[in-house]
XYZ file of C-alpha atoms in Angstrom:
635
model
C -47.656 45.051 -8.241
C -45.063 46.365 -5.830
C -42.029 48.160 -7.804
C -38.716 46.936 -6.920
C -36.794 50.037 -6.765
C -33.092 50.683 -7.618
C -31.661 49.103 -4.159
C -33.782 46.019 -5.160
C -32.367 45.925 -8.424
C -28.839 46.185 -7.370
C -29.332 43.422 -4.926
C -31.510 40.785 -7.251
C -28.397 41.828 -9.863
C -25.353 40.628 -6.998
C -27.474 37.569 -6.273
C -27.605 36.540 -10.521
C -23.981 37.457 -10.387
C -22.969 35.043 -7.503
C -25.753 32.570 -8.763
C -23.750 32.751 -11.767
C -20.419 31.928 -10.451
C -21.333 28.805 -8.748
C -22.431 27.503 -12.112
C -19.406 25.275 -13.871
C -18.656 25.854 -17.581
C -17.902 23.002 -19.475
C -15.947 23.831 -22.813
C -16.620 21.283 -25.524
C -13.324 20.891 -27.426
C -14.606 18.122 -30.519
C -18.194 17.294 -30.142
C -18.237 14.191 -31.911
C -15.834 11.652 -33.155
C -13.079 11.974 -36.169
C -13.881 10.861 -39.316
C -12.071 8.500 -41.545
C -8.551 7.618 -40.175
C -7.890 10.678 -38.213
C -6.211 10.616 -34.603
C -7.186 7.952 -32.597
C -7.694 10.385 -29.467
C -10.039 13.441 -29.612
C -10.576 15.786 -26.196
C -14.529 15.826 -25.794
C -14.930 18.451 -23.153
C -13.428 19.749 -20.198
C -13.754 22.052 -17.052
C -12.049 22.947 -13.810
C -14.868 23.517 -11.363
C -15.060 24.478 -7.856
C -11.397 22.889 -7.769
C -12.049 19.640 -9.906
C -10.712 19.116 -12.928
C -13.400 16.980 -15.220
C -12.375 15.901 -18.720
C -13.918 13.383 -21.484
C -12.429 11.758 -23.985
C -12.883 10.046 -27.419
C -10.654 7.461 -28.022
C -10.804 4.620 -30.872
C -10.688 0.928 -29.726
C -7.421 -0.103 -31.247
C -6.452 -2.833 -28.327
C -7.669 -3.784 -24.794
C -5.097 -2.437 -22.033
C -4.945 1.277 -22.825
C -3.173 4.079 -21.036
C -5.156 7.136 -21.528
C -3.400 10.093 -19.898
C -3.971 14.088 -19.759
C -0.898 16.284 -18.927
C -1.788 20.057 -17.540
C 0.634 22.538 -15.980
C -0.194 23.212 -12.398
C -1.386 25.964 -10.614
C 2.526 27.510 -10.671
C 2.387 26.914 -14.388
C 4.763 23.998 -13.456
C 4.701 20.614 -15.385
C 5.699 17.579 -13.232
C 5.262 13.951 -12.398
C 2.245 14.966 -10.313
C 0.310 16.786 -13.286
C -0.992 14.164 -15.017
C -4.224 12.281 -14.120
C -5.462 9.066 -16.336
C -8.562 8.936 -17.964
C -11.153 6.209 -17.245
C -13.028 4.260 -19.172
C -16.835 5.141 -19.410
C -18.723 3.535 -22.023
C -19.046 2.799 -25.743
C -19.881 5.186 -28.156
C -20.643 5.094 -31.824
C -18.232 6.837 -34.153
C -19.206 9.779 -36.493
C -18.835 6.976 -39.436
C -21.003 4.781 -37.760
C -18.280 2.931 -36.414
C -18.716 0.937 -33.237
C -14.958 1.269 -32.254
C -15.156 3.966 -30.307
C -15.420 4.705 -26.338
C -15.942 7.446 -24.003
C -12.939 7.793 -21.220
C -12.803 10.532 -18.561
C -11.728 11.553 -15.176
C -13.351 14.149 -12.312
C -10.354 14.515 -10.356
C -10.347 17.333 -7.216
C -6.629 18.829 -8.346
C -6.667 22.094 -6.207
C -4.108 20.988 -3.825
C -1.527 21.937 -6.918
C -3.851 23.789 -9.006
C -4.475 23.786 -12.843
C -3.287 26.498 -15.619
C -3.441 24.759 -18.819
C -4.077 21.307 -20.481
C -0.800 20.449 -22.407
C -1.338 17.300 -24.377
C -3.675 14.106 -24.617
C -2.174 10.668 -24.843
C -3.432 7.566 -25.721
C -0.912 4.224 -24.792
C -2.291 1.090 -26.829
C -0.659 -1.352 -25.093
C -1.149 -4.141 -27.088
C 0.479 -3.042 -30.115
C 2.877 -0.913 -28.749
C 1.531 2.290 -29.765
C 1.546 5.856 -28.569
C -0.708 8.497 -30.232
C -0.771 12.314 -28.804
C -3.363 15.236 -29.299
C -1.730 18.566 -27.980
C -3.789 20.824 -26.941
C -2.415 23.907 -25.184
C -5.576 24.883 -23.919
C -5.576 27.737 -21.019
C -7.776 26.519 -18.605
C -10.342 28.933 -16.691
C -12.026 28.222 -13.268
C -15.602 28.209 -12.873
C -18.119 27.191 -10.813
C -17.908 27.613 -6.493
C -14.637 28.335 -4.721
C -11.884 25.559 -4.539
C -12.941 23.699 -1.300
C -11.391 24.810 2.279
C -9.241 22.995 4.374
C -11.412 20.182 6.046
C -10.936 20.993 9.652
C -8.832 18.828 11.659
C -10.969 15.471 12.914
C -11.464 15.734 17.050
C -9.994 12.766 18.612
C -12.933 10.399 19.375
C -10.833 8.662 22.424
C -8.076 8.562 24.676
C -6.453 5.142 24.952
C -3.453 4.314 27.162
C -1.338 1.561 28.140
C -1.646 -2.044 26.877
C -4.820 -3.681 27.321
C -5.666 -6.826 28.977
C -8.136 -8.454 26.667
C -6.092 -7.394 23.659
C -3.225 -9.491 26.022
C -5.864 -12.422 26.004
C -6.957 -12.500 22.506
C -2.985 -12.562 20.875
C -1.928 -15.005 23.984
C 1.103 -17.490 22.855
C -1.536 -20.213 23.224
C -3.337 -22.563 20.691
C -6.803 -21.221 21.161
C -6.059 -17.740 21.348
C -6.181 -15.277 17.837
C -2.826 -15.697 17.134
C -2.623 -19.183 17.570
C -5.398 -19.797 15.159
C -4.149 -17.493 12.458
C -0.858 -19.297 12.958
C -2.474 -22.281 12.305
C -4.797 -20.931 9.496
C -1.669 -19.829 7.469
C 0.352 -22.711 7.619
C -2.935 -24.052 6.815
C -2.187 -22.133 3.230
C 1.281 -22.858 2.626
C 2.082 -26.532 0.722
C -1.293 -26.980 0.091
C -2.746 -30.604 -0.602
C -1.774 -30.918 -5.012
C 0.239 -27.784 -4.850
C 3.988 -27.429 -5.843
C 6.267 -27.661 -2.260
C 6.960 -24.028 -0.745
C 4.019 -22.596 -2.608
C 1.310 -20.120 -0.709
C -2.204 -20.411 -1.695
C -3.085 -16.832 -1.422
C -6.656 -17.450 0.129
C -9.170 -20.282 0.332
C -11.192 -18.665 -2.098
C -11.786 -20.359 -5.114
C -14.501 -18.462 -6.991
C -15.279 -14.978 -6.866
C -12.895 -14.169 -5.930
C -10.567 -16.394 -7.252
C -7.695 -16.363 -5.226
C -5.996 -19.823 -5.694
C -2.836 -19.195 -6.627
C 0.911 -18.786 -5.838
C 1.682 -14.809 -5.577
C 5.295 -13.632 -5.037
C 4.712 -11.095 -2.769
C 2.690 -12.966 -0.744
C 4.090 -16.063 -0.535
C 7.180 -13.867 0.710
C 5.786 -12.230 3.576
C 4.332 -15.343 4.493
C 7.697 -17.130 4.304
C 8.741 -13.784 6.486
C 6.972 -15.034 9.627
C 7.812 -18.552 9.343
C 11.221 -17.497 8.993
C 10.839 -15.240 12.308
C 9.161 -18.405 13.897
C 11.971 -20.403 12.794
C 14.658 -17.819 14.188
C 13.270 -17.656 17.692
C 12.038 -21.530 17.955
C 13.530 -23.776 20.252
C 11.689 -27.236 19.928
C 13.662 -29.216 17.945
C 10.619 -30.323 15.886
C 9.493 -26.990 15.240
C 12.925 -25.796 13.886
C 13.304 -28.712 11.762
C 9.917 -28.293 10.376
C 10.060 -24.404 9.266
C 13.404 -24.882 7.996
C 12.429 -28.109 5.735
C 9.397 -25.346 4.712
C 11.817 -22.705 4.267
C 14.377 -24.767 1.962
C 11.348 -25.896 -0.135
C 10.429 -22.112 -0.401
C 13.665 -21.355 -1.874
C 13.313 -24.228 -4.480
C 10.045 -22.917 -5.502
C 11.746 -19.425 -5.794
C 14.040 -20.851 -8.200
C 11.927 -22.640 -10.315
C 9.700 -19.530 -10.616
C 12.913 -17.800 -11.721
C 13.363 -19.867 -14.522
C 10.441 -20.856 -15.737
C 10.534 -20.767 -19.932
C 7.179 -18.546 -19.831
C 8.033 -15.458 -17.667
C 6.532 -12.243 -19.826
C 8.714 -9.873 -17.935
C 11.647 -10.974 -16.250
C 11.239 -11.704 -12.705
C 8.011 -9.156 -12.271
C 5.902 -11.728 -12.329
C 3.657 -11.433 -10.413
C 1.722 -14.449 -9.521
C 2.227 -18.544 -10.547
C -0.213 -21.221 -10.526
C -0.587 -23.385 -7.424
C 2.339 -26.248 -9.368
C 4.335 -22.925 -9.928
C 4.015 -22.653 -13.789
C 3.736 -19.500 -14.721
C 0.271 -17.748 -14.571
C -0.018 -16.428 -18.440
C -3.044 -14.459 -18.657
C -3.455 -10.926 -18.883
C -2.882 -8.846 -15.356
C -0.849 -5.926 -13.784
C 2.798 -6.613 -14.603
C 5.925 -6.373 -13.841
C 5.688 -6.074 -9.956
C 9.556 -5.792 -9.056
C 8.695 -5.858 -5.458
C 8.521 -9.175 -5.208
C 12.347 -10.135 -5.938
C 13.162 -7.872 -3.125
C 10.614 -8.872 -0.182
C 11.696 -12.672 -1.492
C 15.039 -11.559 -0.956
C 14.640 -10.112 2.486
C 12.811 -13.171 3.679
C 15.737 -16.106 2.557
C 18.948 -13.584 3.243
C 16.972 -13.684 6.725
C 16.312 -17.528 6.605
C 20.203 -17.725 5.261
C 21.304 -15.574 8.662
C 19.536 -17.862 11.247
C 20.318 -21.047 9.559
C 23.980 -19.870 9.944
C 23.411 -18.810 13.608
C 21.803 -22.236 14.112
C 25.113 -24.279 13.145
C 24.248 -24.739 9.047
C 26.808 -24.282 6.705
C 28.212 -21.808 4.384
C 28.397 -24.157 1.607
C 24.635 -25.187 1.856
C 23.648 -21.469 1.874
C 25.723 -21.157 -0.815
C 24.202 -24.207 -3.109
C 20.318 -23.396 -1.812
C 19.820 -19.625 -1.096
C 22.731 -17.307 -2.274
C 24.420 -18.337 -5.270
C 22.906 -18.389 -8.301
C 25.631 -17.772 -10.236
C 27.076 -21.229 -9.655
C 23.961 -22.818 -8.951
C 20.984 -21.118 -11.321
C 18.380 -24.328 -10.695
C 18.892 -24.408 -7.056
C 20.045 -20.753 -5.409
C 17.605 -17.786 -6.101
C 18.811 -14.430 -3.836
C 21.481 -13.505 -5.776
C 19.701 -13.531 -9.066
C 16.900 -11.646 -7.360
C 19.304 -8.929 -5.823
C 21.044 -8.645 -8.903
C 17.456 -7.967 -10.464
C 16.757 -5.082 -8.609
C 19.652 -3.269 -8.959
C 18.770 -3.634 -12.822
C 15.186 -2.458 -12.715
C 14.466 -0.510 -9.060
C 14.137 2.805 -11.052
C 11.915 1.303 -13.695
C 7.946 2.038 -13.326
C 5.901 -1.397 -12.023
C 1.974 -1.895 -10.352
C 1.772 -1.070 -6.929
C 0.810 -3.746 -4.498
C -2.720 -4.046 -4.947
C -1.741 -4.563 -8.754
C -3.644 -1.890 -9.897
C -1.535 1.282 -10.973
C 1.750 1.467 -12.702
C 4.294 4.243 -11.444
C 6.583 4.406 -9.361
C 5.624 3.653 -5.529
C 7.276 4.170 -2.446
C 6.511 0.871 -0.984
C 9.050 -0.919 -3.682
C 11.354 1.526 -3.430
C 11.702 0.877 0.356
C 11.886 -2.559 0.132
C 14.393 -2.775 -2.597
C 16.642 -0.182 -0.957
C 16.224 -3.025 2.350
C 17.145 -6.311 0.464
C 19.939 -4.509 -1.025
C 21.779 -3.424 2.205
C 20.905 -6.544 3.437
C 22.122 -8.461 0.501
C 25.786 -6.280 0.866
C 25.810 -7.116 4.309
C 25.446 -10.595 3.504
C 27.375 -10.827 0.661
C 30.668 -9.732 2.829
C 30.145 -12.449 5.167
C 30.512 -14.617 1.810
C 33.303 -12.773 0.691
C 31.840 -11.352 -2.190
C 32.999 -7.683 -1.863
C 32.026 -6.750 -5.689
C 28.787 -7.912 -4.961
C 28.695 -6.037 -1.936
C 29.552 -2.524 -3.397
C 27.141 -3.097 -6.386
C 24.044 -3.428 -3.621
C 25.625 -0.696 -2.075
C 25.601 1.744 -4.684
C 22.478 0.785 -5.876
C 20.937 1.077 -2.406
C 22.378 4.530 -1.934
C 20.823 5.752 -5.609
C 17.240 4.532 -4.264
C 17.835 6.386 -0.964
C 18.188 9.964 -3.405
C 15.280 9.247 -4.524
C 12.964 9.070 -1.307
C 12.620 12.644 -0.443
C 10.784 13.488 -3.617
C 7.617 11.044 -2.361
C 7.281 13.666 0.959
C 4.716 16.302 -0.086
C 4.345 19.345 2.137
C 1.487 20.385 1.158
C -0.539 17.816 1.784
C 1.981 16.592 4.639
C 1.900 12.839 3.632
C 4.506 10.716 1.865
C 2.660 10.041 -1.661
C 1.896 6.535 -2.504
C 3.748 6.373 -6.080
C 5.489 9.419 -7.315
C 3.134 10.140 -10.598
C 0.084 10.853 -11.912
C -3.970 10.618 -10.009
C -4.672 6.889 -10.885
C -8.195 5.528 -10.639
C -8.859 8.935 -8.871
C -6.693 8.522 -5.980
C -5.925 12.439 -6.051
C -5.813 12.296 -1.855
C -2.498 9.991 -2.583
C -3.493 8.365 0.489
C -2.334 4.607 0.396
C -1.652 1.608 3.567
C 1.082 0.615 0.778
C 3.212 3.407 2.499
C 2.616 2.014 6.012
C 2.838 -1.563 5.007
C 6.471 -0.113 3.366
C 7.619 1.122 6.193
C 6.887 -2.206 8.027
C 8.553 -4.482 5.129
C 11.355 -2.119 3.985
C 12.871 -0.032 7.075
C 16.332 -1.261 7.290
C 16.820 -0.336 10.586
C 19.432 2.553 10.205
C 16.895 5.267 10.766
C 15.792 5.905 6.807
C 11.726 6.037 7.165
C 11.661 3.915 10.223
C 8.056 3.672 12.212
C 9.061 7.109 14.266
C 10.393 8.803 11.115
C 7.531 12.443 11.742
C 6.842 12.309 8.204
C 5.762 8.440 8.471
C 3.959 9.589 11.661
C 2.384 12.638 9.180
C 1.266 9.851 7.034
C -0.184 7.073 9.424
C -2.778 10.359 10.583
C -3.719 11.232 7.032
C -4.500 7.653 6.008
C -6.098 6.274 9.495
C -7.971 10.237 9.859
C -9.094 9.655 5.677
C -11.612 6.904 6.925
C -13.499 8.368 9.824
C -15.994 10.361 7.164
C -16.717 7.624 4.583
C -16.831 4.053 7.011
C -19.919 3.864 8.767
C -18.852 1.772 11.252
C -16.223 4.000 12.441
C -19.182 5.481 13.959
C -18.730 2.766 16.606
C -15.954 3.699 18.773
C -16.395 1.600 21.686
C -16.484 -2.405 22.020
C -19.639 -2.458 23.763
C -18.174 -6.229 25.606
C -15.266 -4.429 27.208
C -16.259 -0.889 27.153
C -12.612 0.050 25.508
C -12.181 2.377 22.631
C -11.748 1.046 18.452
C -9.576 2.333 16.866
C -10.267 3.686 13.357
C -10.996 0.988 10.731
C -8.451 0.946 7.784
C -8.460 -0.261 4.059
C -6.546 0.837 1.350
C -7.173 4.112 0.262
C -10.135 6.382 0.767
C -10.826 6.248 -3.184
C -11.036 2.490 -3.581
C -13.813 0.777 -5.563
C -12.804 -2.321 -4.950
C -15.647 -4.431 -2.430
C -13.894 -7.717 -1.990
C -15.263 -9.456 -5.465
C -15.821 -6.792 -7.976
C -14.506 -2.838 -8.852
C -17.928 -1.520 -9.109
C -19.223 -0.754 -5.596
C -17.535 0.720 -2.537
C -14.056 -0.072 -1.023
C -14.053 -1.787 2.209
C -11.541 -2.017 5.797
C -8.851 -4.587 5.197
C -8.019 -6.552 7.980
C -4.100 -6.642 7.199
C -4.009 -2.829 6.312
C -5.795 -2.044 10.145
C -3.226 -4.782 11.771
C -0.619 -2.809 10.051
C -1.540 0.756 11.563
C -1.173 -1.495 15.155
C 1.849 -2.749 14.111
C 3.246 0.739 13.430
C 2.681 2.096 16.974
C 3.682 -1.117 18.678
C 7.084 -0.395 16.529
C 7.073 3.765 17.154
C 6.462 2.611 20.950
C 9.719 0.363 21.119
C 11.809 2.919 18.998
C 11.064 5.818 21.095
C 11.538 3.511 24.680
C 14.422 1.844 23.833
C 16.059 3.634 21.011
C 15.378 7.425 20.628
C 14.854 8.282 24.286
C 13.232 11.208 23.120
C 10.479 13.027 20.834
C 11.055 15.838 18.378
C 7.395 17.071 17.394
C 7.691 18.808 13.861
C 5.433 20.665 11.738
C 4.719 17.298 9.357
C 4.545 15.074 13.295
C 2.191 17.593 15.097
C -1.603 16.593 13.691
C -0.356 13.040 14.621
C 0.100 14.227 18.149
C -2.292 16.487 18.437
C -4.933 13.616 17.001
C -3.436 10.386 18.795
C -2.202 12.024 22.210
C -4.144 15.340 22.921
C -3.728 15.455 26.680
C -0.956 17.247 26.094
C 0.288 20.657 24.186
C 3.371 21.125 22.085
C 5.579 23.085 20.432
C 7.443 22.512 17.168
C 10.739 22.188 17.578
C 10.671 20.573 21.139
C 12.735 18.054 22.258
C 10.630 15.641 24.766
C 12.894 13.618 26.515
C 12.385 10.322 28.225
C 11.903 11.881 31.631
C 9.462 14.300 30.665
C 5.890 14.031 31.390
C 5.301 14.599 27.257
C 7.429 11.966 26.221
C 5.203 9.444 29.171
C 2.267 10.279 27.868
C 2.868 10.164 24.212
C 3.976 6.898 24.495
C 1.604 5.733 26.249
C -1.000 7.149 23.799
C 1.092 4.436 21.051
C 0.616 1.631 23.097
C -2.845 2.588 24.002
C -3.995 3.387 19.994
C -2.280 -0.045 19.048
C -4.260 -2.041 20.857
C -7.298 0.008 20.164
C -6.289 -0.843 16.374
C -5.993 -4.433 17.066
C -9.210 -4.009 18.825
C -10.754 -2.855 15.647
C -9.631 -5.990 13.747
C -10.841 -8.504 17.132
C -14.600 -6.504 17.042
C -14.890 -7.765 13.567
C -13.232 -10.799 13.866
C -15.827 -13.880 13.676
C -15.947 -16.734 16.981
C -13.730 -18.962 14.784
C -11.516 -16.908 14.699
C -11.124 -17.090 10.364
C -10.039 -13.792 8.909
C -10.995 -12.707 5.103
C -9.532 -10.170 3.438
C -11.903 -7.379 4.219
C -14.883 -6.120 6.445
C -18.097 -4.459 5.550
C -17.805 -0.663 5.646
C -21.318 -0.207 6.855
C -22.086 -3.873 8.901
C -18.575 -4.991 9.586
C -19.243 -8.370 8.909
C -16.506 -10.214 6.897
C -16.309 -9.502 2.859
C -14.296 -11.180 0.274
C -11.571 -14.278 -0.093
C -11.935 -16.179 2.528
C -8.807 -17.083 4.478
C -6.497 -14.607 3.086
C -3.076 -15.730 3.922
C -1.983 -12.317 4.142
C -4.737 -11.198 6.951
C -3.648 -14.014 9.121
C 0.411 -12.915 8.151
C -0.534 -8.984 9.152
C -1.677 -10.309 12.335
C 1.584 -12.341 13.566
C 3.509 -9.786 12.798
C 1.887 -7.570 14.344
C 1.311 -9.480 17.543
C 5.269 -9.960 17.622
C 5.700 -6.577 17.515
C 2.950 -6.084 20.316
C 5.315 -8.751 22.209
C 8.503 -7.214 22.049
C 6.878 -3.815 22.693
C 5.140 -5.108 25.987
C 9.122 -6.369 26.783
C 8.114 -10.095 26.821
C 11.104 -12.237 25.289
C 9.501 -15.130 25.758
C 6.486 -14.262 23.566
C 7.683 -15.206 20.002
C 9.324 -18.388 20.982
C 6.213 -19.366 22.747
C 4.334 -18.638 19.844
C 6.898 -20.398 17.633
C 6.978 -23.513 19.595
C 3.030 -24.049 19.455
């Protein structure tokens, strides 16, 4: 037997020792279940290893929607809005008193962006009989385990597309046949559906698993948004007289949602049946977007009807006033809902988290300025200053979404939900594109919305197999990068329990973005400022060129060319994205397979075929073609 010496010994001991260090400790804080009628919610175990902070949880049955939520101190010893992660549910478990009312819930969260010094407290929300119950804990937490993960490396670009592209040109063609005449045709398809209330949007022709037949607010809203844009630009008398006859019966519907007897909170409500009674059951409420988007869309409707020769007293009795005219008027009532509740918490878009997100404050803070605006041509100046003041309060609050250190505008301004700890979400494109008023607050060439657009689109490359394929093989032109919600979703187009998927409206959206950045920078800016937060976006979506912070590119300069050129080339490679996975007839869904591509979930979606108008209109002004939107709106 050889003899391993005292070198040997010293080495086998470092190896042990390092061996050692990648192992995580798990502390076990209450190994079973209370007895009798203690605390509802116990801390099982916990550990922060190798940057992820893992905690389980007992917590007693008392209701069915629970909030279960752990607050720490960060790595600065710091508490704030972004310490807090909520627990999961995991399983049942039987109780140390044999009781069956029991259930595991826990979390494995990566939290070393911020860091973790101590667990503070343990609360348990049972919602359904208003309830609160806290554990405190004050519990100094210790890493284990491997080192907190590095930096990923910046992704290399996979292509570099320029200019507008001819086939993209051809597929969103003003033209019946083309993509964007069939999804114009496929919406209004959805809206004032056969036994449906007037002005009501089926939100997909899915029926069953999903289920999407009903009426949502938001949705029915941004599809109302594009009918109103067709209606604006329109010039065949037929055509205007038809979307405004829609539009009227939109605002109707509006109304009666507002006052129907059964609203559970306010005008949050999120969805209605397809006659526009209330839907009662249980779901992710309020959602105080949807007074403002509904807002946007008739103050817009309410502008062009104006421009088109209505009257001020029929705005009055069928869009603005609800003061005078409750049953018949809804903005005003709407507007005068979000300045009462834009700084109260809500679910997010996709209905899934309640906080408070970036995407409603953007389009509240948009309705209102709108809603002064339009209020003084009505001569309502103390309706005017209210929206005002209101709209300035939301704009204090935007700057505390932008997050340096992980150079992205975050999602919702609160704690990791369903694991989202990237706070990576389209909800803060699809903000920009609903809620940029136009007076340079977060508009598309805003560098920390350009930050954002790379960390979301970049998020994908690693976990959708099909972004492997980055050229259409039929045209030989790059794809752009397939997009869905957020890197962390679960949710696979019928159930929460597999793998999230691309959405087409959240990839439409990232074209619609540089179509907009495109037309800003042309025709607006005249120049390019790349910043610390804007230079991974350039450095990713235009690399043929170098630059320096702080530099001013200006419209003459062979920078600003080929950045610009790199938008409209990436948009259409975007749109490109959405075309390769579009089927022959043209019928969009809500999703595409992360691994095949081939279309997953409600069939229909109204929204898909919405994302794509808009946009294609973008594309059109972008391109400088005034005659696109009319042509389109005239089919």
């Amino acid at each position: 037997m050889r003899s391993i010496g005292a070198c040997g010994l010293a080495v086998t001991a470092a190896f042990l020792s390092r061996a050692l260090a990648q192992v995580c400790s798990t502390t076990t804080a209450a190994a079973s279940t209370p007895s009798g009628t203690a605390t509802p919610v116990v801390l099982n175990t916990y550990s922060y290893c190798g940057g992820s902070l893992n905690v389980q949880a007992f917590i007693q049955n008392l209701c069915y929607n629970k909030i279960v939520s752990l607050y720490y101190t960060n790595g600065a010893g710091a508490s704030t809005p972004l310490s807090v992660i909520q627990l999961n549910y995991i399983s049942s478990v039987t109780g140390t008193d044999n009781q069956d009312d029991w259930e595991y819930w826990g979390a494995d969260v990566p939290v070393y962006v911020d860091g973790v010094s101590e667990l503070l407290n343990l609360t348990y929300d049972a919602v359904d009989i208003d309830q609160v119950f806290d554990q405190l804990l004050d519990l100094t937490v210790t890493p284990s385990g491997p080192p907190v993960p590095s930096p990923p490396a910046p992704p290399k670009p996979y292509a570099t597309p320029r200019d507008f592209g001819s086939d993209i040109t051809t597929w969103l063609a003003a033209s019946a046949n083309s993509e964007a005449g069939i999804s114009k045709a496929r919406m209004f398809n959805n809206i004032d559906i056969p036994g449906a209330a007037p002005g009501t949007v089926i939100a997909a022709q899915s029926y069953t698993n999903p289920n999407y037949a009903y009426n949502w607010v938001r949705d029915s809203s941004l599809t109302m948004d594009v009918v109103t844009d067709f209606y604006t630009a329109a010039t065949s008398p037929a055509a205007v007289s038809s979307y405004q006859n829609i539009l009227f019966q939109y605002a109707q519907a509006r109304v009666t949602e507002q006052n129907d007897p059964g609203l559970q909170t306010g005008l949050g409500e999120p969805k209605f049946n397809l006659d526009n009674s209330i839907f009662s059951g249980p779901w992710g409420r309020p959602q105080n977007d949807g007074p403002a988007t509904s807002a946007i869309t008739l103050i817009k409707f309410a502008t062009a009807y104006l421009a088109k020769g209505g009257s001020v007293q029929t705005v009055n009795e069928k869009i603005w006033d609800s003061t005078n005219y409750p049953t018949a008027a809804p903005v005003l009532r709407d507007l005068q809902f979000v300045v009462s509740n834009w700084s109260s918490p809500c679910f997010d878009i996709w209905e899934e988290e309640e906080s408070y997100h970036f995407y409603d404050r953007l389009v509240q803070r948009r309705a209102l300025i709108m809603g002064s605006a339009f209020a003084v041509i009505l001569g309502d100046s103390a309706a005017a200053s209210s929206f005002t003041a209101a709209a300035n309060a939301i704009t204090a609050t935007l700057p505390q979404f932008w997050d340096p250190a992980r150079n992205l505008i975050l999602y919702e301004y609160g704690p990791v939900e369903r694991n989202k700890a990237s706070y990576k979400d389209a909800a803060v494109i699809l903000g920009v594109l609903h809620g940029y008023a136009g007076d340079g607050v977060y508009g598309p060439t805003n560098d920390q919305v350009l930050a954002s657009a790379y960390e979301l689109a970049t998020s994908f490359l690693p976990i959708y197999a099909i972004a492997n394929t980055v050229v259409d093989p039929a045209t030989k032109l790059p794809l752009g990068i397939p997009v869905g919600r957020y890197p962390e979703d679960t949710y696979n187009g019928t159930g929460t329990s597999g793998l999230g998927n691309p959405w087409y409206l959240c990839t439409s959206a990232l074209a619609e973005l540089f179509y907009d950045a495109y037309t800003q920078y042309v025709n607006v800016d005249k120049k390019i400022v790349v910043t610390t937060a804007s230079l991974p976006f350039w450095q990713y979506f235009a690399p043929q060129e170098v630059y320096t912070v702080g530099t001013v590119y200006g419209s003459h300069d062979h920078h600003f060319s080929q950045m610009t050129q790199s938008l409209q080339g990436w948009g259409d490679a975007f749109m490109r994205r959405v075309k390769y996975h579009t089927p022959a007839d043209g019928h969009l869904t809500e999703e595409y397979d992360r691994t095949t591509g081939v279309p997953v979930g409600a069939a229909d979606l109204t929204w898909s075929y919405a994302a794509l108008l808009t946009a294609s209109m973008s594309r059109g002004v972008a391109m400088g073609d005034a005659s696109y939107l009319t042509a389109l709106a005239n089919l």
